[in-house]
PDB file of C-alpha atoms in Angstrom:
ATOM      1  CA  MET A  12       0.000   0.000   0.000  1.00 51.00           C
ATOM      2  CA  SER A  13       2.800   2.402   0.937  1.00 54.00           C
ATOM      3  CA  SER A  14       4.578   1.729  -2.378  1.00 57.00           C
ATOM      4  CA  GLN A  15       1.371   2.536  -4.285  1.00 53.00           C
ATOM      5  CA  ILE A  16       0.946   5.787  -2.364  1.00 56.00           C
ATOM      6  CA  ALA A  17       4.573   6.717  -3.056  1.00 53.00           C
ATOM      7  CA  LEU A  18       4.133   5.922  -6.752  1.00 51.00           C
ATOM      8  CA  ALA A  19       0.979   8.025  -6.936  1.00 53.00           C
ATOM      9  CA  HIS A  20       2.781  10.857  -5.168  1.00 52.00           C
ATOM     10  CA  ASP A  21       5.711  10.676  -7.612  1.00 54.00           C
ATOM     11  CA  LYS A  22       3.298  10.764 -10.565  1.00 59.00           C
ATOM     12  CA  SER A  23       1.544  13.780  -9.078  1.00 63.00           C
ATOM     13  CA  VAL A  24       4.835  15.598  -8.561  1.00 59.00           C
ATOM     14  CA  SER A  25       5.964  14.784 -12.110  1.00 67.00           C
ATOM     15  CA  LEU A  26       2.652  15.992 -13.525  1.00 70.00           C
ATOM     16  CA  ASN A  27       2.837  19.245 -11.562  1.00 75.00           C
ATOM     17  CA  PHE A  28       6.430  19.783 -12.666  1.00 75.00           C
ATOM     18  CA  ALA A  29       5.536  19.208 -16.320  1.00 79.00           C
ATOM     19  CA  THR A  30       2.531  21.531 -16.035  1.00 81.00           C
ATOM     20  CA  TYR A  31       4.546  24.359 -14.492  1.00 82.00           C
ATOM     21  CA  LEU A  32       7.359  23.839 -17.007  1.00 85.00           C
ATOM     22  CA  ILE A  33       4.939  24.180 -19.921  1.00 89.00           C
ATOM     23  CA  LEU A  34       3.359  27.272 -18.371  1.00 85.00           C
ATOM     24  CA  ILE A  35       6.777  28.867 -17.827  1.00 88.00           C
ATOM     25  CA  ILE A  36       7.758  28.197 -21.444  1.00 90.00           C
ATOM     26  CA  ILE A  37       4.494  29.720 -22.694  1.00 90.00           C
ATOM     27  CA  ALA A  38       4.942  32.743 -20.424  1.00 85.00           C
ATOM     28  CA  VAL A  39       8.527  33.330 -21.594  1.00 86.00           C
ATOM     29  CA  PHE A  40       7.484  32.957 -25.234  1.00 87.00           C
ATOM     30  CA  SER A  41       4.622  35.438 -24.699  1.00 85.00           C
ATOM     31  CA  LEU A  42       6.901  37.993 -23.022  1.00 86.00           C
ATOM     32  CA  ILE A  43       9.511  38.019 -25.806  1.00 86.00           C
ATOM     33  CA  PRO A  44       7.694  40.784 -27.793  1.00 86.00           C
ATOM     34  CA  VAL A  45       7.401  42.866 -24.607  1.00 87.00           C
ATOM     35  CA  PHE A  46      11.119  42.587 -23.842  1.00 87.00           C
ATOM     36  CA  TRP A  47      11.927  43.301 -27.485  1.00 85.00           C
ATOM     37  CA  GLY A  48       9.770  46.430 -27.424  1.00 86.00           C
ATOM     38  CA  LEU A  49      11.300  47.557 -24.126  1.00 87.00           C
ATOM     39  CA  GLY A  50      14.807  47.042 -25.478  1.00 85.00           C
ATOM     40  CA  THR A  51      13.984  48.974 -28.657  1.00 86.00           C
ATOM     41  CA  SER A  52      12.509  51.867 -26.673  1.00 87.00           C
ATOM     42  CA  ILE A  53      15.767  52.460 -24.761  1.00 88.00           C
ATOM     43  CA  LYS A  54      18.164  51.994 -27.691  1.00 86.00           C
ATOM     44  CA  PRO A  55      20.017  54.919 -29.322  1.00 85.00           C
ATOM     45  CA  SER A  56      18.639  55.800 -32.765  1.00 81.00           C
ATOM     46  CA  ALA A  57      21.678  54.404 -34.573  1.00 80.00           C
ATOM     47  CA  GLU A  58      21.417  51.067 -32.818  1.00 81.00           C
ATOM     48  CA  ILE A  59      17.692  50.596 -33.558  1.00 81.00           C
ATOM     49  CA  ASN A  60      18.300  50.211 -37.295  1.00 79.00           C
ATOM     50  CA  SER A  61      21.570  48.281 -36.988  1.00 77.00           C
ATOM     51  CA  PHE A  62      21.956  44.796 -38.456  1.00 76.00           C
ATOM     52  CA  PRO A  63      22.061  42.226 -37.030  1.00 77.00           C
ATOM     53  CA  PRO A  64      19.646  43.533 -34.402  1.00 74.00           C
ATOM     54  CA  SER A  65      20.418  43.216 -30.714  1.00 76.00           C
ATOM     55  CA  LEU A  66      17.875  42.161 -28.086  1.00 75.00           C
ATOM     56  CA  TRP A  67      19.194  44.581 -25.474  1.00 77.00           C
ATOM     57  CA  PRO A  68      20.941  47.945 -26.052  1.00 80.00           C
ATOM     58  CA  SER A  69      24.629  48.400 -25.405  1.00 79.00           C
ATOM     59  CA  LYS A  70      23.811  51.826 -23.963  1.00 83.00           C
ATOM     60  CA  VAL A  71      20.531  52.944 -22.376  1.00 83.00           C
ATOM     61  CA  ASP A  72      19.062  55.995 -24.121  1.00 83.00           C
ATOM     62  CA  LEU A  73      15.824  57.556 -22.779  1.00 87.00           C
ATOM     63  CA  ASN A  74      15.408  60.138 -25.552  1.00 88.00           C
ATOM     64  CA  SER A  75      12.493  58.181 -27.014  1.00 88.00           C
ATOM     65  CA  TYR A  76      10.562  58.448 -23.737  1.00 91.00           C
ATOM     66  CA  ILE A  77      11.404  62.151 -23.440  1.00 90.00           C
ATOM     67  CA  ASN A  78      10.161  62.826 -26.969  1.00 89.00           C
ATOM     68  CA  VAL A  79       6.963  60.867 -26.354  1.00 89.00           C
ATOM     69  CA  LEU A  80       6.120  62.520 -23.037  1.00 89.00           C
ATOM     70  CA  PHE A  81       7.204  66.103 -23.718  1.00 89.00           C
ATOM     71  CA  ASN A  82       7.457  66.620 -27.475  1.00 83.00           C
ATOM     72  CA  SER A  83       4.223  65.067 -28.725  1.00 84.00           C
ATOM     73  CA  ASN A  84       0.476  64.826 -28.042  1.00 88.00           C
ATOM     74  CA  PHE A  85       0.890  61.552 -26.171  1.00 90.00           C
ATOM     75  CA  ARG A  86      -0.273  63.015 -22.855  1.00 91.00           C
ATOM     76  CA  ILE A  87      -3.488  64.211 -24.514  1.00 92.00           C
ATOM     77  CA  TYR A  88      -4.119  60.751 -25.952  1.00 93.00           C
ATOM     78  CA  PHE A  89      -3.372  59.148 -22.591  1.00 93.00           C
ATOM     79  CA  LYS A  90      -5.760  61.487 -20.752  1.00 93.00           C
ATOM     80  CA  ASN A  91      -8.544  60.817 -23.260  1.00 93.00           C
ATOM     81  CA  SER A  92      -8.096  57.054 -22.939  1.00 93.00           C
ATOM     82  CA  VAL A  93      -8.175  57.220 -19.144  1.00 93.00           C
ATOM     83  CA  ILE A  94     -11.312  59.402 -19.060  1.00 94.00           C
ATOM     84  CA  ILE A  95     -13.245  57.446 -21.693  1.00 94.00           C
ATOM     85  CA  THR A  96     -12.228  54.039 -20.316  1.00 93.00           C
ATOM     86  CA  ALA A  97     -13.084  54.964 -16.711  1.00 93.00           C
ATOM     87  CA  LEU A  98     -16.506  56.387 -17.596  1.00 94.00           C
ATOM     88  CA  CYS A  99     -17.325  53.497 -19.917  1.00 93.00           C
ATOM     89  CA  VAL A 100     -16.309  50.894 -17.325  1.00 92.00           C
ATOM     90  CA  PHE A 101     -18.409  52.567 -14.640  1.00 93.00           C
ATOM     91  CA  THR A 102     -21.458  53.008 -16.893  1.00 93.00           C
ATOM     92  CA  SER A 103     -21.430  49.563 -18.498  1.00 92.00           C
ATOM     93  CA  THR A 104     -20.810  47.799 -15.175  1.00 91.00           C
ATOM     94  CA  PHE A 105     -23.527  49.844 -13.458  1.00 92.00           C
ATOM     95  CA  VAL A 106     -26.123  49.071 -16.145  1.00 92.00           C
ATOM     96  CA  ALA A 107     -25.100  45.425 -16.548  1.00 91.00           C
ATOM     97  CA  SER A 108     -25.134  44.674 -12.817  1.00 90.00           C
ATOM     98  CA  HIS A 109     -28.681  45.978 -12.375  1.00 90.00           C
ATOM     99  CA  ALA A 110     -29.970  44.251 -15.506  1.00 90.00           C
ATOM    100  CA  ALA A 111     -28.262  40.957 -14.685  1.00 89.00           C
ATOM    101  CA  TYR A 112     -29.612  40.939 -11.124  1.00 88.00           C
ATOM    102  CA  ALA A 113     -33.146  41.625 -12.336  1.00 87.00           C
ATOM    103  CA  LEU A 114     -32.904  38.786 -14.850  1.00 87.00           C
ATOM    104  CA  ALA A 115     -31.428  36.409 -12.282  1.00 85.00           C
ATOM    105  CA  ARG A 116     -33.880  37.088  -9.458  1.00 83.00           C
ATOM    106  CA  PHE A 117     -37.220  38.140 -10.949  1.00 81.00           C
ATOM    107  CA  ASN A 118     -39.574  35.832 -12.814  1.00 81.00           C
ATOM    108  CA  LEU A 119     -39.807  37.927 -15.947  1.00 78.00           C
ATOM    109  CA  PRO A 120     -41.983  36.713 -18.852  1.00 82.00           C
ATOM    110  CA  ARG A 121     -39.958  35.288 -21.757  1.00 83.00           C
ATOM    111  CA  LYS A 122     -36.734  35.676 -19.839  1.00 80.00           C
ATOM    112  CA  ASN A 123     -34.861  33.201 -22.031  1.00 83.00           C
ATOM    113  CA  LEU A 124     -35.884  35.156 -25.124  1.00 86.00           C
ATOM    114  CA  ILE A 125     -34.690  38.379 -23.515  1.00 85.00           C
ATOM    115  CA  MET A 126     -31.318  36.800 -22.710  1.00 84.00           C
ATOM    116  CA  PHE A 127     -31.016  35.505 -26.259  1.00 85.00           C
ATOM    117  CA  ILE A 128     -31.769  38.932 -27.735  1.00 86.00           C
ATOM    118  CA  ILE A 129     -29.204  40.537 -25.419  1.00 84.00           C
ATOM    119  CA  LEU A 130     -26.608  38.021 -26.557  1.00 81.00           C
ATOM    120  CA  MET A 131     -27.477  38.584 -30.227  1.00 84.00           C
ATOM    121  CA  THR A 132     -26.758  42.308 -29.944  1.00 82.00           C
ATOM    122  CA  SER A 133     -23.130  41.562 -29.078  1.00 78.00           C
ATOM    123  CA  MET A 134     -22.731  39.259 -32.087  1.00 80.00           C
ATOM    124  CA  VAL A 135     -23.202  41.992 -34.703  1.00 80.00           C
ATOM    125  CA  PRO A 136     -19.793  42.980 -36.175  1.00 81.00           C
ATOM    126  CA  VAL A 137     -18.703  46.544 -35.478  1.00 81.00           C
ATOM    127  CA  VAL A 138     -17.894  47.065 -39.158  1.00 83.00           C
ATOM    128  CA  ALA A 139     -21.532  46.435 -40.100  1.00 84.00           C
ATOM    129  CA  LEU A 140     -22.666  49.305 -37.873  1.00 85.00           C
ATOM    130  CA  LEU A 141     -20.012  51.918 -38.678  1.00 87.00           C
ATOM    131  CA  ILE A 142     -21.789  53.606 -41.611  1.00 88.00           C
ATOM    132  CA  PRO A 143     -25.276  53.896 -40.006  1.00 89.00           C
ATOM    133  CA  LEU A 144     -23.707  54.995 -36.718  1.00 89.00           C
ATOM    134  CA  TYR A 145     -21.607  57.592 -38.523  1.00 89.00           C
ATOM    135  CA  GLN A 146     -24.619  59.030 -40.353  1.00 90.00           C
ATOM    136  CA  MET A 147     -26.745  59.088 -37.206  1.00 91.00           C
ATOM    137  CA  THR A 148     -24.102  60.744 -35.027  1.00 90.00           C
ATOM    138  CA  VAL A 149     -23.390  63.447 -37.619  1.00 90.00           C
ATOM    139  CA  ARG A 150     -27.095  64.289 -37.861  1.00 91.00           C
ATOM    140  CA  VAL A 151     -27.612  64.561 -34.101  1.00 89.00           C
ATOM    141  CA  GLY A 152     -24.374  66.502 -33.578  1.00 87.00           C
ATOM    142  CA  LEU A 153     -22.526  63.962 -31.465  1.00 87.00           C
ATOM    143  CA  TYR A 154     -19.690  63.297 -33.913  1.00 91.00           C
ATOM    144  CA  ASN A 155     -16.239  64.207 -32.581  1.00 89.00           C
ATOM    145  CA  THR A 156     -17.249  64.122 -28.914  1.00 89.00           C
ATOM    146  CA  ARG A 157     -16.085  62.023 -25.974  1.00 90.00           C
ATOM    147  CA  GLY A 158     -19.702  61.397 -25.041  1.00 90.00           C
ATOM    148  CA  LEU A 159     -20.279  59.554 -28.302  1.00 92.00           C
ATOM    149  CA  LEU A 160     -17.368  57.191 -27.675  1.00 92.00           C
ATOM    150  CA  ILE A 161     -18.634  56.503 -24.159  1.00 92.00           C
ATOM    151  CA  LEU A 162     -22.138  55.753 -25.479  1.00 92.00           C
ATOM    152  CA  ILE A 163     -20.885  53.391 -28.198  1.00 91.00           C
ATOM    153  CA  TYR A 164     -18.469  51.509 -25.937  1.00 92.00           C
ATOM    154  CA  THR A 165     -21.063  51.219 -23.183  1.00 91.00           C
ATOM    155  CA  ALA A 166     -23.707  49.888 -25.565  1.00 89.00           C
ATOM    156  CA  TRP A 167     -21.223  47.469 -27.076  1.00 88.00           C
ATOM    157  CA  ARG A 168     -19.881  46.021 -23.812  1.00 88.00           C
ATOM    158  CA  THR A 169     -23.071  45.912 -21.719  1.00 90.00           C
ATOM    159  CA  PRO A 170     -24.673  42.785 -23.302  1.00 89.00           C
ATOM    160  CA  ILE A 171     -21.715  40.471 -22.691  1.00 87.00           C
ATOM    161  CA  LEU A 172     -21.288  41.883 -19.179  1.00 88.00           C
ATOM    162  CA  ILE A 173     -24.953  41.139 -18.456  1.00 89.00           C
ATOM    163  CA  TRP A 174     -24.380  37.516 -19.412  1.00 86.00           C
ATOM    164  CA  ILE A 175     -21.312  37.165 -17.207  1.00 84.00           C
ATOM    165  CA  LEU A 176     -22.952  38.818 -14.212  1.00 86.00           C
ATOM    166  CA  TYR A 177     -26.185  36.882 -14.762  1.00 86.00           C
ATOM    167  CA  GLY A 178     -24.320  33.616 -14.273  1.00 80.00           C
ATOM    168  CA  PHE A 179     -22.619  35.030 -11.210  1.00 81.00           C
ATOM    169  CA  PHE A 180     -25.785  36.386  -9.551  1.00 83.00           C
ATOM    170  CA  ASN A 181     -27.620  33.183 -10.388  1.00 81.00           C
ATOM    171  CA  ASN A 182     -25.168  31.246  -8.211  1.00 78.00           C
ATOM    172  CA  THR A 183     -25.059  33.572  -5.216  1.00 77.00           C
ATOM    173  CA  PRO A 184     -26.956  32.146  -2.206  1.00 78.00           C
ATOM    174  CA  ARG A 185     -30.559  33.331  -2.060  1.00 79.00           C
ATOM    175  CA  SER A 186     -30.825  32.473   1.628  1.00 80.00           C
ATOM    176  CA  ILE A 187     -28.835  35.577   2.598  1.00 81.00           C
ATOM    177  CA  GLU A 188     -31.193  37.799   0.618  1.00 79.00           C
ATOM    178  CA  GLU A 189     -34.244  36.074   2.086  1.00 79.00           C
ATOM    179  CA  ALA A 190     -32.902  36.595   5.614  1.00 83.00           C
ATOM    180  CA  ALA A 191     -32.334  40.291   4.893  1.00 80.00           C
ATOM    181  CA  GLN A 192     -35.852  40.586   3.474  1.00 80.00           C
ATOM    182  CA  VAL A 193     -37.288  39.020   6.635  1.00 80.00           C
ATOM    183  CA  ASP A 194     -35.393  41.660   8.644  1.00 78.00           C
ATOM    184  CA  GLY A 195     -37.172  44.380   6.668  1.00 81.00           C
ATOM    185  CA  CYS A 196     -34.572  45.228   4.025  1.00 81.00           C
ATOM    186  CA  SER A 197     -35.993  46.417   0.702  1.00 82.00           C
ATOM    187  CA  LYS A 198     -35.127  44.939  -2.683  1.00 80.00           C
ATOM    188  CA  ILE A 199     -32.891  47.899  -3.487  1.00 84.00           C
ATOM    189  CA  GLY A 200     -31.257  47.693  -0.082  1.00 84.00           C
ATOM    190  CA  ILE A 201     -30.588  43.979  -0.534  1.00 83.00           C
ATOM    191  CA  PHE A 202     -28.919  44.642  -3.874  1.00 84.00           C
ATOM    192  CA  TYR A 203     -26.656  47.456  -2.681  1.00 85.00           C
ATOM    193  CA  ARG A 204     -25.936  46.292   0.877  1.00 85.00           C
ATOM    194  CA  ILE A 205     -25.664  42.532   0.394  1.00 84.00           C
ATOM    195  CA  VAL A 206     -25.495  41.386  -3.217  1.00 84.00           C
ATOM    196  CA  LEU A 207     -22.899  43.849  -4.510  1.00 83.00           C
ATOM    197  CA  PRO A 208     -20.438  43.352  -1.607  1.00 82.00           C
ATOM    198  CA  ILE A 209     -20.494  39.556  -1.948  1.00 81.00           C
ATOM    199  CA  SER A 210     -20.250  39.831  -5.743  1.00 80.00           C
ATOM    200  CA  GLN A 211     -16.993  41.749  -5.883  1.00 80.00           C
ATOM    201  CA  THR A 212     -15.212  39.078  -7.918  1.00 79.00           C
ATOM    202  CA  GLY A 213     -17.861  39.182 -10.638  1.00 79.00           C
ATOM    203  CA  ILE A 214     -17.945  42.987 -10.693  1.00 85.00           C
ATOM    204  CA  VAL A 215     -14.148  43.199 -10.900  1.00 83.00           C
ATOM    205  CA  SER A 216     -13.920  40.669 -13.728  1.00 81.00           C
ATOM    206  CA  THR A 217     -16.542  42.467 -15.821  1.00 84.00           C
ATOM    207  CA  ALA A 218     -14.963  45.854 -15.140  1.00 86.00           C
ATOM    208  CA  LEU A 219     -11.535  44.604 -16.225  1.00 86.00           C
ATOM    209  CA  LEU A 220     -12.972  43.076 -19.395  1.00 83.00           C
ATOM    210  CA  SER A 221     -14.549  46.412 -20.290  1.00 87.00           C
ATOM    211  CA  ALA A 222     -11.367  48.325 -19.477  1.00 90.00           C
ATOM    212  CA  VAL A 223      -9.175  46.133 -21.676  1.00 88.00           C
ATOM    213  CA  TYR A 224     -11.627  46.296 -24.594  1.00 88.00           C
ATOM    214  CA  VAL A 225     -12.019  50.083 -24.528  1.00 91.00           C
ATOM    215  CA  TRP A 226      -8.330  50.757 -23.881  1.00 92.00           C
ATOM    216  CA  ASN A 227      -7.212  48.640 -26.852  1.00 90.00           C
ATOM    217  CA  ASP A 228      -9.963  49.465 -29.358  1.00 90.00           C
ATOM    218  CA  PHE A 229      -8.865  51.223 -32.538  1.00 90.00           C
ATOM    219  CA  LEU A 230     -11.716  51.019 -35.045  1.00 89.00           C
ATOM    220  CA  ILE A 231     -14.384  52.967 -33.140  1.00 91.00           C
ATOM    221  CA  ALA A 232     -11.942  55.544 -31.773  1.00 90.00           C
ATOM    222  CA  PHE A 233     -10.487  56.131 -35.244  1.00 90.00           C
ATOM    223  CA  THR A 234     -13.850  56.344 -37.036  1.00 89.00           C
ATOM    224  CA  PHE A 235     -15.686  58.710 -34.712  1.00 91.00           C
ATOM    225  CA  THR A 236     -12.927  61.201 -33.853  1.00 88.00           C
ATOM    226  CA  THR A 237     -10.877  63.387 -36.170  1.00 87.00           C
ATOM    227  CA  LYS A 238      -9.661  66.080 -33.772  1.00 88.00           C
ATOM    228  CA  GLU A 239      -6.248  65.581 -32.206  1.00 86.00           C
ATOM    229  CA  GLU A 240      -7.510  66.700 -28.799  1.00 88.00           C
ATOM    230  CA  LEU A 241     -10.037  63.830 -28.828  1.00 89.00           C
ATOM    231  CA  ARG A 242      -7.806  61.013 -30.043  1.00 91.00           C
ATOM    232  CA  MET A 243      -7.284  57.964 -27.843  1.00 92.00           C
ATOM    233  CA  LEU A 244      -4.007  56.128 -27.301  1.00 91.00           C
ATOM    234  CA  SER A 245      -4.756  53.312 -29.728  1.00 89.00           C
ATOM    235  CA  VAL A 246      -5.164  55.871 -32.527  1.00 90.00           C
ATOM    236  CA  GLY A 247      -2.414  58.202 -31.389  1.00 88.00           C
ATOM    237  CA  LEU A 248       0.188  55.434 -31.644  1.00 88.00           C
ATOM    238  CA  TYR A 249      -0.219  55.483 -35.414  1.00 85.00           C
ATOM    239  CA  ASN A 250       1.246  58.991 -35.548  1.00 83.00           C
ATOM    240  CA  TYR A 251       4.655  57.350 -35.237  1.00 84.00           C
ATOM    241  CA  ILE A 252       4.003  55.492 -38.510  1.00 80.00           C
ATOM    242  CA  SER A 253       4.253  57.925 -41.416  1.00 73.00           C
ATOM    243  CA  GLN A 254       5.097  58.011 -45.113  1.00 64.00           C
ATOM    244  CA  TYR A 255       8.680  58.840 -44.196  1.00 69.00           C
ATOM    245  CA  GLY A 256       9.113  55.687 -42.127  1.00 75.00           C
ATOM    246  CA  ILE A 257       8.415  54.271 -38.697  1.00 81.00           C
ATOM    247  CA  GLN A 258       9.836  55.969 -35.618  1.00 85.00           C
ATOM    248  CA  TRP A 259      10.566  52.718 -33.844  1.00 84.00           C
ATOM    249  CA  GLY A 260      12.054  54.212 -30.695  1.00 86.00           C
ATOM    250  CA  GLU A 261       9.162  56.579 -30.007  1.00 89.00           C
ATOM    251  CA  LEU A 262       6.584  53.987 -31.060  1.00 89.00           C
ATOM    252  CA  MET A 263       7.928  51.346 -28.675  1.00 90.00           C
ATOM    253  CA  ALA A 264       8.277  53.884 -25.854  1.00 90.00           C
ATOM    254  CA  ALA A 265       4.635  54.925 -26.331  1.00 91.00           C
ATOM    255  CA  VAL A 266       3.540  51.273 -26.385  1.00 91.00           C
ATOM    256  CA  MET A 267       5.470  50.498 -23.189  1.00 92.00           C
ATOM    257  CA  ILE A 268       3.826  53.422 -21.399  1.00 91.00           C
ATOM    258  CA  SER A 269       0.374  52.538 -22.716  1.00 91.00           C
ATOM    259  CA  ILE A 270       0.423  48.998 -21.297  1.00 89.00           C
ATOM    260  CA  ILE A 271       1.344  50.133 -17.779  1.00 89.00           C
ATOM    261  CA  PRO A 272      -2.245  51.037 -16.653  1.00 88.00           C
ATOM    262  CA  ILE A 273      -3.639  47.645 -17.701  1.00 85.00           C
ATOM    263  CA  ILE A 274      -0.802  45.841 -15.909  1.00 85.00           C
ATOM    264  CA  LEU A 275      -1.400  47.915 -12.782  1.00 85.00           C
ATOM    265  CA  LEU A 276      -5.089  46.973 -12.908  1.00 81.00           C
ATOM    266  CA  PHE A 277      -4.507  43.259 -13.388  1.00 78.00           C
ATOM    267  CA  ILE A 278      -1.761  42.656 -10.811  1.00 77.00           C
ATOM    268  CA  PRO A 279      -3.819  43.447  -7.667  1.00 70.00           C
ATOM    269  CA  MET A 280      -7.076  42.090  -9.109  1.00 69.00           C
ATOM    270  CA  GLN A 281      -5.989  38.944 -10.939  1.00 66.00           C
ATOM    271  CA  ARG A 282      -7.435  36.525  -8.363  1.00 67.00           C
ATOM    272  CA  LYS A 283     -10.823  38.218  -8.342  1.00 61.00           C
ATOM    273  CA  PHE A 284     -10.737  38.360 -12.130  1.00 59.00           C
ATOM    274  CA  VAL A 285     -10.178  34.620 -12.551  1.00 59.00           C
ATOM    275  CA  SER A 286     -12.654  33.724  -9.796  1.00 60.00           C
ATOM    276  CA  GLY A 287     -15.304  36.030 -11.228  1.00 54.00           C
ATOM    277  CA  LEU A 288     -14.994  34.641 -14.748  1.00 55.00           C
ATOM    278  CA  ALA A 289     -15.143  31.070 -13.446  1.00 54.00           C
ATOM    279  CA  SER A 290     -18.259  31.787 -11.408  1.00 53.00           C
ATOM    280  CA  GLY A 291     -20.029  33.691 -14.159  1.00 46.00           C
ATOM    281  CA  ALA A 292     -19.042  31.793 -17.261  1.00 45.00           C
ATOM    282  CA  VAL A 293     -18.711  28.206 -16.043  1.00 41.00           C
ATOM    283  CA  LYS A 294     -21.342  27.733 -13.357  1.00 44.00           C
ATOM    284  CA  GLY A 295     -23.922  30.002 -14.936  1.00 42.00           C
TER     285      GLY A 295
END
């Protein structure tokens, strides 16, 4: 019996070792472009175009970062992305959480049909809606405004967030809500005082999904803004690609700075993000 236990233990250890080894290899392979971009951003101009290329610079040169931060419109693009992303995340999460809770808790007529229609709205390609959206926004005077971008991103992200949060709310214990209702708490009070605090993982995961989508989107931001003071980061990065060539140093420096906010969001919230997705997408 002891030999069988030892054999099973050895197999478990070997399996864990192989799993972690594969994950480490995948992680290293995925980080190669990041390290390459970081190395390019701190290379002197002469070394960037040298052949054969070097992974890491022989001398650290921060001129690319200085040019990006102080000699371009990068700070305007960064501010616009932060404002639009923050407002869109708040709005879409606020709307989706209320809608998902109502669908999960109330016996609405034709609820399955409603859920199907909500899901269908997120399946329409963005390209198919660009022309009608463009015509409509020009007529109502919303073209070239931050409010328009917030409205489009919110409408586009809300359906999928409703589905994720619906699965999460559907698996939260009803007994806690029933106990609060017996104590005299209203439906609204139950939602804000009990449901939202115990649903932090689901809220965080949906908020991060919205943030990543809005922060990285190019098509909508490029189509519905033409003024430099309204451009977002994803569009502003293309200013370093011109007919005279690509400014690799400045482009990589801008990219390195632009990924910092998303990294800072994911590092402290990664556990809640994974737990929230598992609860909403798998159990729902």
